[in-house]
Short mmCIF file of C-alpha atoms and ligand atoms in Angstrom, two decimals:
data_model
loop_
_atom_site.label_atom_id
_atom_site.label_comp_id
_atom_site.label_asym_id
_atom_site.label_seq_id
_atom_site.Cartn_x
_atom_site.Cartn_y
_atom_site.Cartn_z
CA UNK A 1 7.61 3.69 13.14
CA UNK A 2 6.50 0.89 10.81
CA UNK A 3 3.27 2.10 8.72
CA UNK A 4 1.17 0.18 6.89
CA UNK A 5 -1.63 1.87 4.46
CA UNK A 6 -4.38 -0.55 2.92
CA UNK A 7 -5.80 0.50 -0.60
CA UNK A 8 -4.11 0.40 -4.38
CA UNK A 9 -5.57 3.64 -5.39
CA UNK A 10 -4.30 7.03 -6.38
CA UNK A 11 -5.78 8.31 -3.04
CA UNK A 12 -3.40 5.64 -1.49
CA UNK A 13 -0.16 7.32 -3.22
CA UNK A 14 -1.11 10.75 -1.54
CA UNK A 15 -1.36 9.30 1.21
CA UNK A 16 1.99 6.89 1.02
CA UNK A 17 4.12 9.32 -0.59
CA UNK A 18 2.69 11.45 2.78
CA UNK A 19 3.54 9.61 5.33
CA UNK A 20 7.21 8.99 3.41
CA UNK A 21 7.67 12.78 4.19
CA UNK A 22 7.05 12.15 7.97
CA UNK A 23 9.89 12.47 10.09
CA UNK A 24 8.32 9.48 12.55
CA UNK A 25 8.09 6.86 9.96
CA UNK A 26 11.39 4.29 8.97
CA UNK A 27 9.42 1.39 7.24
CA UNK A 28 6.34 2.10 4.98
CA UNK A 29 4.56 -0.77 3.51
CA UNK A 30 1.21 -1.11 1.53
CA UNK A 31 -1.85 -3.56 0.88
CA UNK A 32 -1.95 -4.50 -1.92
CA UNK A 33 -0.50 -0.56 -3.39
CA UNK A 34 0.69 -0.34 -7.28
CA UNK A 35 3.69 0.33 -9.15
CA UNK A 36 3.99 3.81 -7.96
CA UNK A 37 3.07 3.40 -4.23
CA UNK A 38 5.96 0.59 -4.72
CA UNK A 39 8.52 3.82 -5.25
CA UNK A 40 8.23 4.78 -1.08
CA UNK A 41 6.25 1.37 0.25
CA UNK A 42 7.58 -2.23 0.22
CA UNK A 43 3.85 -3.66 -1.39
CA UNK A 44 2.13 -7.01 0.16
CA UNK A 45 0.54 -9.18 -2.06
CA UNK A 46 -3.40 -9.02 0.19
CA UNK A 47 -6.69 -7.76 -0.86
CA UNK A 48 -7.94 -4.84 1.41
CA UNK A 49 -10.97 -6.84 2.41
CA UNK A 50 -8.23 -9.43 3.36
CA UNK A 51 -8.65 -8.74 7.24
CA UNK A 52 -7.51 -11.81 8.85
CA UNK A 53 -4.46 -11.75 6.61
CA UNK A 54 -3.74 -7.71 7.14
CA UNK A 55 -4.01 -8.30 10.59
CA UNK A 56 -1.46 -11.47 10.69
CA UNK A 57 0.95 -9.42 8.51
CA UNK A 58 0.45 -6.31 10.91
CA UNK A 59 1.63 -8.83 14.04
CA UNK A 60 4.40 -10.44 12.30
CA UNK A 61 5.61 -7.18 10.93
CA UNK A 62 5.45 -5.19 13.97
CA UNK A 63 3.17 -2.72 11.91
CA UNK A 64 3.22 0.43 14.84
CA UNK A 65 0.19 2.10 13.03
CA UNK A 66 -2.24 1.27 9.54
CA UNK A 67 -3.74 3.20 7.95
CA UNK A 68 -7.06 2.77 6.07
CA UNK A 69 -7.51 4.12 2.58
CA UNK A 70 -10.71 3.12 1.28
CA UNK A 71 -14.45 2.57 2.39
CA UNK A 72 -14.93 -0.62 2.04
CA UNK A 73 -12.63 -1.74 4.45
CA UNK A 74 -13.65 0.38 7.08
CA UNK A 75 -17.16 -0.15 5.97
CA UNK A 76 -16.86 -3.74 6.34
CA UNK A 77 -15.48 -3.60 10.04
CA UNK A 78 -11.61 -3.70 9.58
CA UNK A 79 -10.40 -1.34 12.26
CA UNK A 80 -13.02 -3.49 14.62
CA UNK A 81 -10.94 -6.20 13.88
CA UNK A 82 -7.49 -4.72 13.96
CA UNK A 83 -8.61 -3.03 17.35
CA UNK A 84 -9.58 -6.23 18.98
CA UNK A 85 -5.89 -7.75 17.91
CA UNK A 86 -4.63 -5.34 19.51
CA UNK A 87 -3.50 -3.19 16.96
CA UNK A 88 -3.68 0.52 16.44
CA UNK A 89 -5.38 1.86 13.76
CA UNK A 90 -6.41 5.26 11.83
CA UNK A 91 -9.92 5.10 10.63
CA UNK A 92 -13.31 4.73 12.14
CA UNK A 93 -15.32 1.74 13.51
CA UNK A 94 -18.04 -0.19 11.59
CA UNK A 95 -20.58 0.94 13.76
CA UNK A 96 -18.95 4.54 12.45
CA UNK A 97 -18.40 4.07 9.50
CA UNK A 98 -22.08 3.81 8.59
CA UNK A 99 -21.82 7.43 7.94
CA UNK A 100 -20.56 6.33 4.60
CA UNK A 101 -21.70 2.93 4.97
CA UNK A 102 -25.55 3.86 4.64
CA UNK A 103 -27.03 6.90 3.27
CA UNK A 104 -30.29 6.25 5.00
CA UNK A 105 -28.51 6.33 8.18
CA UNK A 106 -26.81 9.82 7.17
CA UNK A 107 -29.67 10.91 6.22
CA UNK A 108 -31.48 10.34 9.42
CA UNK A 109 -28.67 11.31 11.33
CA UNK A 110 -28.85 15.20 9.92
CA UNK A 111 -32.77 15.37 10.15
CA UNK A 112 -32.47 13.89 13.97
CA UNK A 113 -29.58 16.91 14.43
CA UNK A 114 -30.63 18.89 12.46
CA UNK A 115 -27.95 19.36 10.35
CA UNK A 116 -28.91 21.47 6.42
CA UNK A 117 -29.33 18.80 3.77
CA UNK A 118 -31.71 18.21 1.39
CA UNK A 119 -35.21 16.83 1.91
CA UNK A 120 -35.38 13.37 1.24
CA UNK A 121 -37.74 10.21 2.14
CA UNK A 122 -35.78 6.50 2.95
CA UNK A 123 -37.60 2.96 1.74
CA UNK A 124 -37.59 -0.41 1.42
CA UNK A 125 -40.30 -1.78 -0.63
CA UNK A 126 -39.95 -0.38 -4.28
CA UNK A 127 -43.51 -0.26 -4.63
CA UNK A 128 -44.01 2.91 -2.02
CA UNK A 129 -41.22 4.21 -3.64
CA UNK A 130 -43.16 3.79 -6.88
CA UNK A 131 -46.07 5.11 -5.72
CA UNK A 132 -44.17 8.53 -3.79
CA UNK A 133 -42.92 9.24 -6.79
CA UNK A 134 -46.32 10.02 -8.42
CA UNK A 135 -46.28 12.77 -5.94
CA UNK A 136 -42.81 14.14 -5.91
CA UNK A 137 -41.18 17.02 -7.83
CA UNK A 138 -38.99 17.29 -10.58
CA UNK A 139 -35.95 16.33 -11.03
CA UNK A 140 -35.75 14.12 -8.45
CA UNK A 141 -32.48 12.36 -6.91
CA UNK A 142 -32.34 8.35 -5.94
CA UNK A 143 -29.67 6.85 -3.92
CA UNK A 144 -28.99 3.36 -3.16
CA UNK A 145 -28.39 3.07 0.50
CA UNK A 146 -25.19 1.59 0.56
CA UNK A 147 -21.74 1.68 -1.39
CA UNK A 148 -22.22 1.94 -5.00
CA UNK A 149 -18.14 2.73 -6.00
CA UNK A 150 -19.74 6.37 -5.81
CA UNK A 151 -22.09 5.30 -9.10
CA UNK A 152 -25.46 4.52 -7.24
CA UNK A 153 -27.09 8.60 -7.07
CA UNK A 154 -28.98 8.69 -10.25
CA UNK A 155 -30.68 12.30 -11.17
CA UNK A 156 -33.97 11.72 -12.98
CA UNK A 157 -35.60 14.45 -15.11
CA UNK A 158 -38.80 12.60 -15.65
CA UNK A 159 -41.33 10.22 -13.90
CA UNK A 160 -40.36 7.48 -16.14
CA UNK A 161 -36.58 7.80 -15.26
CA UNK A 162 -37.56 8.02 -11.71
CA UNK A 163 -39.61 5.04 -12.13
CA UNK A 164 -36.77 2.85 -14.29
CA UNK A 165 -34.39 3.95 -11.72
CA UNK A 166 -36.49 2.56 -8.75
CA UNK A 167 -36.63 -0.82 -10.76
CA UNK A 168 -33.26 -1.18 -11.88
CA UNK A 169 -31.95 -0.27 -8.11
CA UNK A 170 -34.01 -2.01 -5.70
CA UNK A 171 -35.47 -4.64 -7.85
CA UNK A 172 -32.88 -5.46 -10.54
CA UNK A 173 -30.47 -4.74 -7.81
CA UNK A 174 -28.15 -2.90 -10.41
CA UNK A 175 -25.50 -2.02 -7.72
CA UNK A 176 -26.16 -5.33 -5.67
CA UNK A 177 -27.38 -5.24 -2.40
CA UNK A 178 -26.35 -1.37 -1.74
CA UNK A 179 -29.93 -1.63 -3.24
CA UNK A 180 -32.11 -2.74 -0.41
CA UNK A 181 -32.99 0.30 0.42
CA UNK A 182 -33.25 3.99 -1.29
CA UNK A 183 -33.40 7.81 -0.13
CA UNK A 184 -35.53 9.74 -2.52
CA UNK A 185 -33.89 13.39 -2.04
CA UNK A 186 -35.04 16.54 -3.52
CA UNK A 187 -32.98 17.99 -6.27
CA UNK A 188 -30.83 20.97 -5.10
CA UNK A 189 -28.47 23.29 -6.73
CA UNK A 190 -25.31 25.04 -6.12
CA UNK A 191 -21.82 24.43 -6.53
CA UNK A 192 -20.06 21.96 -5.03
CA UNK A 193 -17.06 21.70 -2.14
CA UNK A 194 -15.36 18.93 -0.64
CA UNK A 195 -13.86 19.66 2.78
CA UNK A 196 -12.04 17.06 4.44
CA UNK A 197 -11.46 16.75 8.02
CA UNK A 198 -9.27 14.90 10.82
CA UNK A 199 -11.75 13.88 13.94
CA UNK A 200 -10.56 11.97 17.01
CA UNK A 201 -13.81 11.09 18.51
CA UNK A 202 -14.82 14.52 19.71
CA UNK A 203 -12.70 17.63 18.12
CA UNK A 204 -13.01 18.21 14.56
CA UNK A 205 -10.15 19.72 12.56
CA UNK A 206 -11.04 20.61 8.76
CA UNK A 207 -8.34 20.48 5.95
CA UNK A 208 -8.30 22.91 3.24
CA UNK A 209 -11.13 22.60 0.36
CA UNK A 210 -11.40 21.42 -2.54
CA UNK A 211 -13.89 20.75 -5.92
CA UNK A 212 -13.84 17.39 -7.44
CA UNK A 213 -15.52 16.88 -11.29
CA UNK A 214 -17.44 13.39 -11.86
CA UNK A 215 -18.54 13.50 -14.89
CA UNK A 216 -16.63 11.29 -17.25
CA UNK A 217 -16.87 14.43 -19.92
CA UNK A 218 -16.11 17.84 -20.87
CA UNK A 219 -18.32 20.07 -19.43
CA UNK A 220 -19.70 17.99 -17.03
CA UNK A 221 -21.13 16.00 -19.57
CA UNK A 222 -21.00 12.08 -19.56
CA UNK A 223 -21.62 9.19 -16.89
CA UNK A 224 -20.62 9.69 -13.27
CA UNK A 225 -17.22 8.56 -11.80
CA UNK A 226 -15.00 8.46 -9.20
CA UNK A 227 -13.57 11.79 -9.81
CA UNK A 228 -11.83 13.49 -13.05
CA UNK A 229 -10.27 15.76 -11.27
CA UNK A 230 -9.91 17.96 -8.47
CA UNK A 231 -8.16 21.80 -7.34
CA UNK A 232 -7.91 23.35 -4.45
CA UNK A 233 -8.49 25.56 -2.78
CA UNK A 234 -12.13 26.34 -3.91
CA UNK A 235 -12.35 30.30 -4.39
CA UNK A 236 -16.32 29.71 -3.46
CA UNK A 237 -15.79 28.29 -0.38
CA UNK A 238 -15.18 31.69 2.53
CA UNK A 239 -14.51 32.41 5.67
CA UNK A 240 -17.69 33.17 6.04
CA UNK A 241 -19.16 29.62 4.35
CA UNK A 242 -17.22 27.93 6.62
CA UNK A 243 -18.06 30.05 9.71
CA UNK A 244 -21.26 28.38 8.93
CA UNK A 245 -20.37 25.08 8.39
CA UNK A 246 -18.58 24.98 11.37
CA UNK A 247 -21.14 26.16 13.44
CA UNK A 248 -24.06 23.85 11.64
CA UNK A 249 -22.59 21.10 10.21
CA UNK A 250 -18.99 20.15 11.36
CA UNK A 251 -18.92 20.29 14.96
CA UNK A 252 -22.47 18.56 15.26
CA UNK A 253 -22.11 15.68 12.84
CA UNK A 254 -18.76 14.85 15.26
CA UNK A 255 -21.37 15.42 18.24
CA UNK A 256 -24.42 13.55 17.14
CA UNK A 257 -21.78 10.90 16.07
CA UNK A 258 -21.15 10.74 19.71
CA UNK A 259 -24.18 11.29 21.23
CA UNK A 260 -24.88 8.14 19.50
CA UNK A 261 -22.81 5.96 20.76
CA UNK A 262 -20.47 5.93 17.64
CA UNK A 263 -17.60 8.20 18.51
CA UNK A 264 -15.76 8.67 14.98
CA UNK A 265 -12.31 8.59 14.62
CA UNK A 266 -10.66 8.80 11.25
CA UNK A 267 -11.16 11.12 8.51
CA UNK A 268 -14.90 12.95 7.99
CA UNK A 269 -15.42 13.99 4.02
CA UNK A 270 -18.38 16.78 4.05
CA UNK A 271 -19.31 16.63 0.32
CA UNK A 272 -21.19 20.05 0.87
CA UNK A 273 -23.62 21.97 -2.51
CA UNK A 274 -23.53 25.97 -1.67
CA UNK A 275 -27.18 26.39 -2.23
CA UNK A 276 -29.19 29.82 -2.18
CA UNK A 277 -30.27 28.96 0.90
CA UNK A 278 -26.46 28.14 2.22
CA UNK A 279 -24.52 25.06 2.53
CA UNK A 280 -25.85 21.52 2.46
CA UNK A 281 -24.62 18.29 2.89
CA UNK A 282 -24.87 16.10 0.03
CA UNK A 283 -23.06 13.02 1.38
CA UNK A 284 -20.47 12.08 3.91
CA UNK A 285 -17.39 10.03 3.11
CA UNK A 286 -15.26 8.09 6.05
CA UNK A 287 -11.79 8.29 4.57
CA UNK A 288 -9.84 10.89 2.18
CA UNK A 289 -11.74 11.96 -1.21
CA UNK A 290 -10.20 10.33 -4.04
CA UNK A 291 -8.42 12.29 -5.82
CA UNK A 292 -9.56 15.18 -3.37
CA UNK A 293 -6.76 13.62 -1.18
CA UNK A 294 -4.25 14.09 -4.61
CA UNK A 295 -4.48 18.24 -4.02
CA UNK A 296 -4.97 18.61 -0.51
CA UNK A 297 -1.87 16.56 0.84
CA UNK A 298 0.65 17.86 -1.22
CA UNK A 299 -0.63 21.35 0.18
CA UNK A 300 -0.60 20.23 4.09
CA UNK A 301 2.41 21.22 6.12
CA UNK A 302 2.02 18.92 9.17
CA UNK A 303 3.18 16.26 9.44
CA UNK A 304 0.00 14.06 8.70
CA UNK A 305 1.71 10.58 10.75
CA UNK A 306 1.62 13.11 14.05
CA UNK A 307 -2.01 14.13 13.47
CA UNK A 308 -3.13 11.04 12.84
CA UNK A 309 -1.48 9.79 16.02
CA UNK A 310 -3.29 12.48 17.66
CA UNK A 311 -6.47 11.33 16.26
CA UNK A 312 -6.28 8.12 17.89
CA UNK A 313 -5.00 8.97 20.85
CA UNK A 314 -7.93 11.49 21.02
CA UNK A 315 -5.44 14.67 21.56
CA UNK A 316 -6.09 16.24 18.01
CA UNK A 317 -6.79 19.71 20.49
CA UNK A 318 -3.15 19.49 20.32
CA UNK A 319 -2.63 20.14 16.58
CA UNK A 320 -2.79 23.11 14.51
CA UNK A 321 -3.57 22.19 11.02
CA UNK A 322 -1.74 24.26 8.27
CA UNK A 323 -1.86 24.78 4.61
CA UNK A 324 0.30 26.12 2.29
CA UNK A 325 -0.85 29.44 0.53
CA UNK A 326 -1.04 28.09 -2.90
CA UNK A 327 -3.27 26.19 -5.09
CA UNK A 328 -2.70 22.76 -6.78
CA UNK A 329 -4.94 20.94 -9.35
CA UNK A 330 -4.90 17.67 -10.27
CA UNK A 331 -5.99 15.93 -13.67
CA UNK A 332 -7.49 12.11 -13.78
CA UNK A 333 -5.18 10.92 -16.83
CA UNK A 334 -7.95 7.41 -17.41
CA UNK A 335 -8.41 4.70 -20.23
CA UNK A 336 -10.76 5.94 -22.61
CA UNK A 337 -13.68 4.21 -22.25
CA UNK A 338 -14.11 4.46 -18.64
CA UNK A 339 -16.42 4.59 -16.37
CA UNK A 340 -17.82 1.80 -19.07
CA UNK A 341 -15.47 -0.84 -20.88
CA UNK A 342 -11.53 0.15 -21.30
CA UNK A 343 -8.62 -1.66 -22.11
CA UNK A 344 -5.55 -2.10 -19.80
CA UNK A 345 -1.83 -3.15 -20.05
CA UNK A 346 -0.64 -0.28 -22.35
CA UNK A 347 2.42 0.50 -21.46
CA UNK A 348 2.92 4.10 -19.60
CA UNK A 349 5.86 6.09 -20.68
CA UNK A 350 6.97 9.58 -19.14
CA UNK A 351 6.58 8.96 -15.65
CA UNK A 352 10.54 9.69 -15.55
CA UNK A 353 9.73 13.57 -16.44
CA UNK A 354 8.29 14.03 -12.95
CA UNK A 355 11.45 13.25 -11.05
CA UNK A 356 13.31 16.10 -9.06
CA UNK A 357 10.54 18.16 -10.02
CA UNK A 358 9.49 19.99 -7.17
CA UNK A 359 5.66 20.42 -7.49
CA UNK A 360 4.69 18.11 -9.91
CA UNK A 361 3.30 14.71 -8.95
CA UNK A 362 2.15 11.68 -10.59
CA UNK A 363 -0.24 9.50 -8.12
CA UNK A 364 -0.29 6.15 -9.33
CA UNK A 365 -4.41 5.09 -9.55
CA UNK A 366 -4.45 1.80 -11.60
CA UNK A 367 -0.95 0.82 -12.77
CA UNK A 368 0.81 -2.37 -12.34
CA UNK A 369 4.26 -3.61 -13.74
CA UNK A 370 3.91 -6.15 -16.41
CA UNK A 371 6.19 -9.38 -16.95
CA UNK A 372 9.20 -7.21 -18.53
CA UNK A 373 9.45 -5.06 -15.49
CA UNK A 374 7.62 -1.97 -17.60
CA UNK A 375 4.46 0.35 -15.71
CA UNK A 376 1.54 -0.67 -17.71
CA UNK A 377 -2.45 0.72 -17.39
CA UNK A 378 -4.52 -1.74 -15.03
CA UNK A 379 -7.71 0.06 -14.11
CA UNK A 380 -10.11 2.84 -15.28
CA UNK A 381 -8.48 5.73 -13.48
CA UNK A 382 -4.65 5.57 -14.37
CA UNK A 383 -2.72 8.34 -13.27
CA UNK A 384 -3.18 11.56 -11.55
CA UNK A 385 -1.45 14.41 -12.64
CA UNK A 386 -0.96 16.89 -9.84
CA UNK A 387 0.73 20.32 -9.81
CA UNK A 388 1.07 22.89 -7.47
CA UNK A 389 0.94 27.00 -8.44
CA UNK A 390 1.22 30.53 -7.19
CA UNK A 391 -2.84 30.55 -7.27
CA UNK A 392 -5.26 28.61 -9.25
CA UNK A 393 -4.50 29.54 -12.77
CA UNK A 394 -1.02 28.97 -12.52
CA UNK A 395 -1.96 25.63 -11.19
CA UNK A 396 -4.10 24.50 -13.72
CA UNK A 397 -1.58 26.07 -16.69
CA UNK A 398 0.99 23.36 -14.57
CA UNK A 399 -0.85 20.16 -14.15
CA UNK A 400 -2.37 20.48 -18.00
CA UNK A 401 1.54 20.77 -18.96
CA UNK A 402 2.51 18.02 -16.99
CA UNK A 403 -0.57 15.68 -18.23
CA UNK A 404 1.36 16.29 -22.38
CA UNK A 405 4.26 14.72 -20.59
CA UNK A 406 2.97 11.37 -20.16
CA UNK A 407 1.72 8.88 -23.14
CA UNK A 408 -0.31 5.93 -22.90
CA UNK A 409 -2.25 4.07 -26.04
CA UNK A 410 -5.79 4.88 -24.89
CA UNK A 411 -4.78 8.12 -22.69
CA UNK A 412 -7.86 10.14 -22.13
CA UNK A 413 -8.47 13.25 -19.61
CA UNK A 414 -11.17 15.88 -19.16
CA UNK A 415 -9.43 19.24 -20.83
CA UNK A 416 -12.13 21.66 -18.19
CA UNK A 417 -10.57 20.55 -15.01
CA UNK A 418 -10.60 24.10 -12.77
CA UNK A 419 -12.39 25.87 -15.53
CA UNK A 420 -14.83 26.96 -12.55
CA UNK A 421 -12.16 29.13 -11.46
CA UNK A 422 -12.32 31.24 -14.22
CA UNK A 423 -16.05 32.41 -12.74
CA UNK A 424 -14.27 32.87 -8.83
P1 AMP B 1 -23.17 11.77 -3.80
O1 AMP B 1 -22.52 10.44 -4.05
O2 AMP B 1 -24.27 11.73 -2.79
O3 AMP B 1 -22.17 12.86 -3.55
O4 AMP B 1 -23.81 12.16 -5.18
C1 AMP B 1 -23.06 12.21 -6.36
C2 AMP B 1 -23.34 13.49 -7.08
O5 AMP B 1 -24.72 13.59 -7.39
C3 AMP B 1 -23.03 14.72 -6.25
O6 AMP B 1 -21.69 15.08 -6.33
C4 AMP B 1 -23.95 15.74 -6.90
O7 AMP B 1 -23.36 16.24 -8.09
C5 AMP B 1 -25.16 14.93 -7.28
N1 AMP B 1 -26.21 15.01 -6.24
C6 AMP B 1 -26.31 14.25 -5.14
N2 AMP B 1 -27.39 14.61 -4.41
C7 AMP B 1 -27.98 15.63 -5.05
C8 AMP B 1 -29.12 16.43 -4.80
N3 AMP B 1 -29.90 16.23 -3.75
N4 AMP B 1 -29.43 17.40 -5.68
C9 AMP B 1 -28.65 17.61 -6.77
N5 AMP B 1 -27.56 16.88 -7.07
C10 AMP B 1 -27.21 15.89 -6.23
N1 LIG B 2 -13.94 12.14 -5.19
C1 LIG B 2 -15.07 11.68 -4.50
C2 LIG B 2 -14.86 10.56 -3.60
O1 LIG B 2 -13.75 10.21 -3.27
O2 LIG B 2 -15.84 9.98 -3.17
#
């Protein structure tokens, strides 16, 4: 099979350096990928909101399957597209990808089925938003609507935060027109899980879990971004957690999905908080957790081309998902400075230290080689550092040996990745 995966991120190396493990795939190729997707994927010089293009190198390329990294893409109605050229696809519809796509909608979706989240009120004018804040308790969460690079949830302590933040979303559109609208949620607490989860329209298979860390800083301190880092399993998510989530959230988001006339095919992310008063559902992503997908793939032992295939074929009954019974953490290695203002093209060096080492991995997130042929930093989030251990600990001692093993002029990493799991 020819495969073709659209995205550049570090996600998009899990995934690539995946699917180069299948046994189904002979030709892997990637839109627009980096300098380490470029080690298993012949890389195409187009943009992932390139459609037209993707879809015209798809045809000519006899492309048997792509496969959609990231949420704009999907958001934005690629797999419509690819669908109506006849091409086959993993990932969801537009008209599915809303779950993602529009927290209002999510939001609605849960209360309608009801599925546990927290309490929340959507708008559109700022000024009722202004004046239900008068009202509300504190701290109280905002979120713009739509797709904010996972930036636009804001957590306000005060009334005049609250109030600053309704300005600076809806009217100063701060994250553009993700702005329109805005859920005003009640602040819950609890820790946090990500589970991810193959769904082919109507069964639901969930992958192992796993905790992601946003804050730019030590000790969760510092802006939100992307992701820092990430382990899995989580020792706080059990059988008996996701008994529950099976029964009250899984299974009926893939139903009401359905039910309203937006079957979802692709990849569900729960991003769940274990509150007092049992899981919640803080968001839903449409594609793999980035870089949730950097410890969870290297731990799957299916072949993830075959359950994808089952996915869109809507036979994912079929499949048994399985997991090895280890743990593996992975570190963000960024460019100090981000989630702000960093500096790129520094030249990476180390990256040969990984090779033949059974275990460790390096997922390329923003790297690019410069005129001279060398891997240089292009983006906020550089490298991630993944390593797999006996259990948690071991993990962690791993990937924090492996991150000393790569240098880079304005290298900079959280040093508390996993420290959680010193409280399992
Ligand atoms: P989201 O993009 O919705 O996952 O939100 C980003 C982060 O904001 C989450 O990972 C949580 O840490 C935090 N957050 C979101 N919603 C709430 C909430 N209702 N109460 C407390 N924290 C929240
Ligand atoms: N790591 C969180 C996300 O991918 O949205």
């Amino acid at each position: 099979m020819k495969v073709l995966i659209i995205g550049s991120g570090g996600r998009e190396h899990a995934i690539a350096w995946k699917a180069s493990q299948s046994s189904l795939v002979t030709e892997l190729y990637c839109a627009p990928g980096n300098a380490g997707i470029a080690q298993y994927a012949k890389c195409v010089e187009i943009g992932a909101m390139e459609f037209e293009k993707l879809a015209a190198f798809a045809k000519k390329t006899e492309i048997d399957l792509t496969i959609v990294g990231m949420d704009d893409p999907l958001v934005g109605g690629i797999v419509d597209l690819f669908e109506r050229e006849g091409l086959r696809v993993f990932g969801p519809r537009a008209n599915a990808a809303i779950l993602e796509g529009s927290k209002a909608f999510s939001k609605d979706l849960m209360k309608k089925y009801n599925i546990p989240t927290a309490a929340y009120e959507n708008f559109d004018d700022p000024q009722e938003a202004l004046a239900y804040l008068e009202t509300a308790k504190l701290p109280i969460v905002l979120k713009a609507d739509g797709l904010a690079l996972g930036k636009g949830v804001l957590i306000c302590n005060t009334l005049e935060e609250a109030k600053a933040g309704v300005k600076s979303i809806m009217m100063d559109k701060q994250f553009g027109e993700a702005g329109n609208r805005l859920v005003i949620e009640e602040f819950i607490t609890g820790r946090e899980v990500s589970v991810l989860s193959f769904v082919d329209g109507k069964t639901i298979q969930t992958m192992t879990s796993a905790q992601d860390h946003k804050r730019a800083k030590d000790g969760d301190q510092g802006l939100n971004t992307g992701g820092m880092g990430t382990f899995s399993p989580s020792p706080f998510y059990t059988q008996e957690i996701h008994q529950f989530c099976q029964e009250h959230i899984y299974q009926p988001t893939v139903d009401a999905m359905a039910a309203e006339g937006r079957p979802f095919q692709g990849i569900i992310f729960f991003g769940l908080m274990l509150t007092a008063e049992g899981p919640k559902v803080l968001e839903y992503n449409a594609r793999f957790g980035d870089p949730e997908a950097q410890v969870v793939l290297p731990r799957m032992k299916n072949d993830m081309i075959q359950v994808m295939e089952a996915c869109i074929d809507g036979k994912l009954d079929t499949i048994e998902l399985e997991f090895e019974e280890n743990a593996a953490v992975c570190v963000v290695l960024a460019s100090d400075g981000y989630p702000l203002h960093y500096e790129k093209g520094k030249e990476i060096r180390g990256l040969d230290r990984f090779q033949g080492k059974e275990d460790y991995y390096v997922f390329h997130a923003g790297t690019k080689f410069d005129e001279k042929g060398n891997i240089v930093t292009n983006g906020g989030r550089v490298l991630g550092v993944t390593a797999k251990g006996s259990d948690l600990k071991a993990a962690r001692a791993n990937a924090y040996k492996a991150v000393d093993w790569i240098e880079f002029d304005n290298k900079y990493y959280r040093h508390d990745i996993g420290k959680a799991i010193d409280e399992a």
